Short mmCIF file of C-alpha atoms and ligand atoms in Angstrom, two decimals:
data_model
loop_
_atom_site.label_atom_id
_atom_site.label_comp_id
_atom_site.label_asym_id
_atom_site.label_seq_id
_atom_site.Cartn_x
_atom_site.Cartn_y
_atom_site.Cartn_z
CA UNK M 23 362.46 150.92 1.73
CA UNK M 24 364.53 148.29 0.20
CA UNK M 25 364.70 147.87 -3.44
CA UNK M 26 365.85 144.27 -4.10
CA UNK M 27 363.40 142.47 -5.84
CA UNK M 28 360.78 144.83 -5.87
CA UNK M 29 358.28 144.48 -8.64
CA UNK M 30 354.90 145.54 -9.96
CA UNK M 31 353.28 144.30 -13.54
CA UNK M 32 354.49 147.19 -15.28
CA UNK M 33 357.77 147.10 -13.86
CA UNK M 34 360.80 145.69 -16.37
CA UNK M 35 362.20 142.83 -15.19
CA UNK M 36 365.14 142.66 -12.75
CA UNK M 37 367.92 140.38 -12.77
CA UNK M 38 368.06 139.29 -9.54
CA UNK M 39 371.13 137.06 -7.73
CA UNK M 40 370.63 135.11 -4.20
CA UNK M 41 373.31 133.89 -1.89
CA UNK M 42 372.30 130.62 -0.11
CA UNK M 43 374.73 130.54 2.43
CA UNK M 44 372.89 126.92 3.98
CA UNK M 45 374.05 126.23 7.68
CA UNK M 46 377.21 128.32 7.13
CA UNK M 47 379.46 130.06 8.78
CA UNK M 48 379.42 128.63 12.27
CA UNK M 49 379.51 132.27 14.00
CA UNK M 50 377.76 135.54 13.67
CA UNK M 51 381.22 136.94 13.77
CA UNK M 52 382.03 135.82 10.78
CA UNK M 53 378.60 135.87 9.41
CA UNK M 54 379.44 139.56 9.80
CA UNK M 55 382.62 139.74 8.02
CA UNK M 56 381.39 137.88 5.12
CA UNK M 57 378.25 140.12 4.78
CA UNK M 58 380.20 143.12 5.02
CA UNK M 59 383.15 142.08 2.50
CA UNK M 60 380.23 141.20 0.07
CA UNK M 61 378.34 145.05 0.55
CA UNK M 62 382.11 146.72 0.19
CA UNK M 63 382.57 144.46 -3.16
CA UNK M 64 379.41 145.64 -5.12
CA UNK M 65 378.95 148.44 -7.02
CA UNK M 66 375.93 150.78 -5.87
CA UNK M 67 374.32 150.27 -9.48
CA UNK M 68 374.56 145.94 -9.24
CA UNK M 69 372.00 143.86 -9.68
CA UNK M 70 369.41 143.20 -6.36
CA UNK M 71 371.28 140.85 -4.31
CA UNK M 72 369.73 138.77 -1.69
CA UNK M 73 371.86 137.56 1.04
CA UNK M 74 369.89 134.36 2.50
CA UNK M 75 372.17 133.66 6.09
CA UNK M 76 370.75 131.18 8.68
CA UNK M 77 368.08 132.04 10.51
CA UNK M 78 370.02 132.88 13.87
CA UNK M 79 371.92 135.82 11.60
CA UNK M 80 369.05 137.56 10.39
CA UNK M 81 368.58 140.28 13.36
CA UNK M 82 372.12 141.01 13.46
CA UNK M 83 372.84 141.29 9.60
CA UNK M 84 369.83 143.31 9.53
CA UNK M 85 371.47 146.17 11.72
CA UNK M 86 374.35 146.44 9.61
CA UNK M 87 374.24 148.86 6.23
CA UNK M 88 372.73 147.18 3.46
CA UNK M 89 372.87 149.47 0.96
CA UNK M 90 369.64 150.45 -1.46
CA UNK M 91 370.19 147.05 -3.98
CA UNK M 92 370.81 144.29 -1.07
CA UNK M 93 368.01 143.09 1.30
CA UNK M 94 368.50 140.09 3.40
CA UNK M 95 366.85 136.46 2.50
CA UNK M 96 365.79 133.28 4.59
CA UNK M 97 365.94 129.58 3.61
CA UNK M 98 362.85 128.19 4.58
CA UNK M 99 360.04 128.97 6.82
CA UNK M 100 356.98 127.32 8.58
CA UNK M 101 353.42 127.95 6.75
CA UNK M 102 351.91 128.97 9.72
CA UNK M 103 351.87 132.61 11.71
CA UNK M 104 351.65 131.96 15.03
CA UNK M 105 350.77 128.83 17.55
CA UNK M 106 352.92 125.82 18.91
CA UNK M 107 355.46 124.88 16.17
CA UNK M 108 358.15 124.24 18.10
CA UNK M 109 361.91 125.44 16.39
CA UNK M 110 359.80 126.94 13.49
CA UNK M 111 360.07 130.23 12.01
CA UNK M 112 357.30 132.29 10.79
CA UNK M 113 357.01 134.46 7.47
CA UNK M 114 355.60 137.54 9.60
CA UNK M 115 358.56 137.22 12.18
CA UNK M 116 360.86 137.38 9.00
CA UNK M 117 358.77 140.30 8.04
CA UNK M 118 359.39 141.81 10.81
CA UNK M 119 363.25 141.94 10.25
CA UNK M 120 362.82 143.12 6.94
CA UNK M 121 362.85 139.78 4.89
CA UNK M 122 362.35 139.98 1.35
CA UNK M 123 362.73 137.07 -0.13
CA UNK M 124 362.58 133.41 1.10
CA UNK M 125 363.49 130.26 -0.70
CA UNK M 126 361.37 127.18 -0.51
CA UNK M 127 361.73 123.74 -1.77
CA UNK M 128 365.04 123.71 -1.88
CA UNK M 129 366.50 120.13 -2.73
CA UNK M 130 368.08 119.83 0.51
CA UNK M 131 365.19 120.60 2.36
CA UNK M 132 363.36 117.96 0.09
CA UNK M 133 365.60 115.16 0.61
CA UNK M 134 364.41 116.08 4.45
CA UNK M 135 361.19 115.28 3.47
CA UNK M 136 359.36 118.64 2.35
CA UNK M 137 356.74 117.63 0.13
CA UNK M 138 355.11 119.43 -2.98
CA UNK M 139 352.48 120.23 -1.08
CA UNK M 140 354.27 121.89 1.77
CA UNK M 141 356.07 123.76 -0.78
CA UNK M 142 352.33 124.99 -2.40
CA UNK M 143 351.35 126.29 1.15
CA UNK M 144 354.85 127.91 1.73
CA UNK M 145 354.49 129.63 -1.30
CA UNK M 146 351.20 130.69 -1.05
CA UNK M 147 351.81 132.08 2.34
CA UNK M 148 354.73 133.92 1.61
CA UNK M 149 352.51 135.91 -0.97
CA UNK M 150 349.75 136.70 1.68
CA UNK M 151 352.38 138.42 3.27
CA UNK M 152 354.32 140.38 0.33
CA UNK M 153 357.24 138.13 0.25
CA UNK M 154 358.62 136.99 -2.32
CA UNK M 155 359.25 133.53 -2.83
CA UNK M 156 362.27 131.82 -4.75
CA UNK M 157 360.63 128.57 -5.54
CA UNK M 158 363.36 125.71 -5.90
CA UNK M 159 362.96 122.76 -8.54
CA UNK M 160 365.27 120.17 -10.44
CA UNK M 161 365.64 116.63 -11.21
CA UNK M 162 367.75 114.85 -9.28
CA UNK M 163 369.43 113.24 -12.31
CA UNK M 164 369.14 113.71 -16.32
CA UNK M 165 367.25 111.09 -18.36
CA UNK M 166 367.91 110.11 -21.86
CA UNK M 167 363.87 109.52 -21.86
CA UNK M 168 363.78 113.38 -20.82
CA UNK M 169 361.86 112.05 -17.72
CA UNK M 170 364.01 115.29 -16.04
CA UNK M 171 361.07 117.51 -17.79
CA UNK M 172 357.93 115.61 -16.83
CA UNK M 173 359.78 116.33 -12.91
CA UNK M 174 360.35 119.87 -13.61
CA UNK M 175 357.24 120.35 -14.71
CA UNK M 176 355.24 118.20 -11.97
CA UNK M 177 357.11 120.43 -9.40
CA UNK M 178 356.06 123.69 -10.77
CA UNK M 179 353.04 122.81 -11.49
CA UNK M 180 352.57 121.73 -7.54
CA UNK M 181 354.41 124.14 -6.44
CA UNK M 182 352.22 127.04 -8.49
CA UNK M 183 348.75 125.49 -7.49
CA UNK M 184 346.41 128.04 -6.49
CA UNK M 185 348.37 131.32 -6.76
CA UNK M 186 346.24 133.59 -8.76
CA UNK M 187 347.56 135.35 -12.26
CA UNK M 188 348.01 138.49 -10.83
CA UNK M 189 350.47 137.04 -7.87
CA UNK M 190 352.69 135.09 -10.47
CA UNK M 191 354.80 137.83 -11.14
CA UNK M 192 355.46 137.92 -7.12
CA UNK M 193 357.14 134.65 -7.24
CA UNK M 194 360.87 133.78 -9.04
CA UNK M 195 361.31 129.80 -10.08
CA UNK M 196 364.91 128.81 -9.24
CA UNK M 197 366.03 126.11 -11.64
CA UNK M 198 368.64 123.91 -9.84
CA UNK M 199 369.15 120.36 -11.07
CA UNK M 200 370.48 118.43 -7.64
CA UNK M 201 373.30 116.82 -9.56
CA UNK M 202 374.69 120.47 -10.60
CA UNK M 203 374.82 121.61 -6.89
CA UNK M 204 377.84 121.47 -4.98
CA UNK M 205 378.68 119.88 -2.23
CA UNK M 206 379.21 122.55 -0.04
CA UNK M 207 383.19 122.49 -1.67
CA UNK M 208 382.03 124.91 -4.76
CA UNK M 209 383.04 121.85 -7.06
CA UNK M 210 379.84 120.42 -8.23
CA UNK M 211 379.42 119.43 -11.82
CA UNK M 212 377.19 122.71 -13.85
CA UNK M 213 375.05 122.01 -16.47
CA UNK M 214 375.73 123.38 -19.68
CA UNK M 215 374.47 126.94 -20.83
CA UNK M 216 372.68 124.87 -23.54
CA UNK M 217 371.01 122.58 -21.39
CA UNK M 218 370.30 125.34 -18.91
CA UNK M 219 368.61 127.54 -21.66
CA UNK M 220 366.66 124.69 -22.85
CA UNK M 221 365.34 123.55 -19.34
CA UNK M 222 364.49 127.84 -18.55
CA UNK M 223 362.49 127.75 -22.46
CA UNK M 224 361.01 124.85 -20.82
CA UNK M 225 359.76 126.19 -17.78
CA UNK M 226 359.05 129.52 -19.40
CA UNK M 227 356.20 127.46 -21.42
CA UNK M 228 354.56 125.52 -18.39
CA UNK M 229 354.42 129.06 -16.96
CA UNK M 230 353.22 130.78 -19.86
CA UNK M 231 349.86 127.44 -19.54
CA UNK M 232 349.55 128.44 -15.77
CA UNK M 233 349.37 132.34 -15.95
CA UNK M 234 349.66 133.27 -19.73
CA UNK M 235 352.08 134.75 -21.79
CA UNK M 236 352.39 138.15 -20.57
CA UNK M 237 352.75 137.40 -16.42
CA UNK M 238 355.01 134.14 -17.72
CA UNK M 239 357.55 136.77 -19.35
CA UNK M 240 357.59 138.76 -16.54
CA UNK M 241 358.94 136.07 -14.00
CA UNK M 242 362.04 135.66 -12.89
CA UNK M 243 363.55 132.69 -13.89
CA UNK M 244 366.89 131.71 -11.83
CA UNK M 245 369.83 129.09 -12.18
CA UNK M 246 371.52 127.36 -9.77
CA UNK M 247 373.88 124.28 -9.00
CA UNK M 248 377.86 125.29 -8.78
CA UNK M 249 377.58 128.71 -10.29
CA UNK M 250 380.86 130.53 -9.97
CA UNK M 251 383.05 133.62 -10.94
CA UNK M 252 384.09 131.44 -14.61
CA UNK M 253 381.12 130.01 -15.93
CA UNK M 254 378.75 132.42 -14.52
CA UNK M 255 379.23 135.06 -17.84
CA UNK M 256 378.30 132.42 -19.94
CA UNK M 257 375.69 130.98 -17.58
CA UNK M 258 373.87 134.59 -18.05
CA UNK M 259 374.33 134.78 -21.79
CA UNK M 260 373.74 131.60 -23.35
CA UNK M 261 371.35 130.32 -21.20
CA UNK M 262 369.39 132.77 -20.74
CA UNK M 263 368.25 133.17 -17.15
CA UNK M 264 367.16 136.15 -15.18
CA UNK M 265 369.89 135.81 -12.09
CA UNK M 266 371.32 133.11 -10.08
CA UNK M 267 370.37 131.04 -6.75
CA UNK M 268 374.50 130.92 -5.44
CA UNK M 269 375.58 128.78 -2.76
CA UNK M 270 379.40 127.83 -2.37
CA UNK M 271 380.36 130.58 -4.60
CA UNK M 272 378.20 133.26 -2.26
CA UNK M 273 380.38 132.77 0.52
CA UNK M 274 383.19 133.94 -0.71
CA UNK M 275 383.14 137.69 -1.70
CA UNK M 276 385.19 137.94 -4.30
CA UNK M 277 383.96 135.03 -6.28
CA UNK M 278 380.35 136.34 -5.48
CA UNK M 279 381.07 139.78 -6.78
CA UNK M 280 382.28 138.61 -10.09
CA UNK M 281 379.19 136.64 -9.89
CA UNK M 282 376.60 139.53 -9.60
CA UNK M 283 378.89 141.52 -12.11
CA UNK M 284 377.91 138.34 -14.68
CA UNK M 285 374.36 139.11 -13.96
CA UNK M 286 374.49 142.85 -14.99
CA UNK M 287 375.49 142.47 -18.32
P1 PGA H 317 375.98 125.57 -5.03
O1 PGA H 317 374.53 125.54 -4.34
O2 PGA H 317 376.12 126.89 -5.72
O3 PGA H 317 376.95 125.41 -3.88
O4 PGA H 317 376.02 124.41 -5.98
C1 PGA H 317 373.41 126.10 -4.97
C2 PGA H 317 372.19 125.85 -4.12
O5 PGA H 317 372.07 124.75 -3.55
O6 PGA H 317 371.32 126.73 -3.98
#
């Protein structure tokens, strides 16, 4: 059974580190290469590391050896099971491939048009079917009137409608301001460690209102937005935060390695 990510109540928290790769690399064949550079590069004892590859990739990076700490990821899906959704993709076909995790509302996918309320149903679906889902939120830009918070909150709050106490634990919040992530160059501005710790204190509250103190403590709060092999040590320490959501920086092994090495300390 794979081991990334897996959690119970009682269970101490995980760090946990996800590669986005988006709508790259442009073959399987390379897909491959990458996947397999990144399993030779990490230590048996690392971190659970979630490689999230397009769609198309999934069947074939499944057959390949994962190892007991890396289980493969998806980037979005559609809320229903079954039925005439044409180009969709289904959270029990991802099941069915061995898909643990699967991130939803990402900013990208929002400027596309996914609403709040599409990413409430996404959510909620994924934990009817034991997945766990890496929910994405972020202002698009930081206010002096701290208006970034009242969006934070208003998209965790959506995003969190409905799931029951005891399924909060099941879900990981990935804190990614949109002006922090890169594009697709690995040279995006970060935010600071201090204004990432702030913003994960932050969410750690509203969470703390939604499910109470003890379930709030136990989620998985992530950063992402240009994380990379130098500021991801300090990223880990200073700020705070239980792992990373890695995009650029996940496609190249190396730089990924170092990045999962941050998250162990
Ligand atoms: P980035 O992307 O690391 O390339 O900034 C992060 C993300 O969009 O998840």
């Amino acid at each position: 059974m794979p081991e990334a990510g897996c959690y119970t109540t009682r269970m101490k928290k995980h760090r946990l580190v996800v590669a986005n790769w988006k709508m790259n690399p442009s073959t399987i064949g390379e897909a491959k290469r990458i996947f397999m550079a990144i399993r030779a590069k990490l230590k048996p004892s690392a971190v659970p590391v979630v490689i999230a590859p397009p769609a198309p990739y999934i069947t074939e990076l499944s057959k390949l050896s994962m190892g007991k700490r890396t289980t493969l990821g998806a980037q979005n899906i559609f809320p229903g099971k079954v039925g005439p959704h044409t180009g969709e993709v289904s959270t029990p076909m991802l099941r069915s491939l061995g898909v643990t995790h699967v991130i939803v509302g990402h900013s990208e996918r929002r400027a596309m048009g996914e609403t709040d309320a599409e990413v409430n149903e996404k959510t909620k679906q994924l934990l009817k079917e034991q997945i766990m889902p890496i929910v994405c939120i972020g202002e698009t830009e930081r206010a002096d009137s701290g208006a970034h918070f009242e969006t934070v909150e208003r998209q965790l709050r959506a995003a969190l409608a409905g799931v029951p106490k005891a399924q909060a634990v099941k879900v990981a919040v990935a804190y990614e301001p949109v002006w922090a992530i890169s594009k697709g160059d690995g040279k995006g501005l970060t935010a600071t460690a201090a204004a990432v710790h702030e913003m994960q204190i932050f969410i750690r509250r509203v969470l703390t209102d939604l499910f109470g103190r003890s379930s709030a403590a136990s989620m998985r709060i992530l950063y992402g937005g240009s994380v990379n092999a130098d500021n991801a040590d300090e990223l880990i320490s200073a700020a705070a935060v239980d792992g990373f959501l890695v995009g650029g920086a996940s496609l190249e092994p190396k730089a990924f390695a170092a990045i999962v090495k941050a998250a162990q300390q």
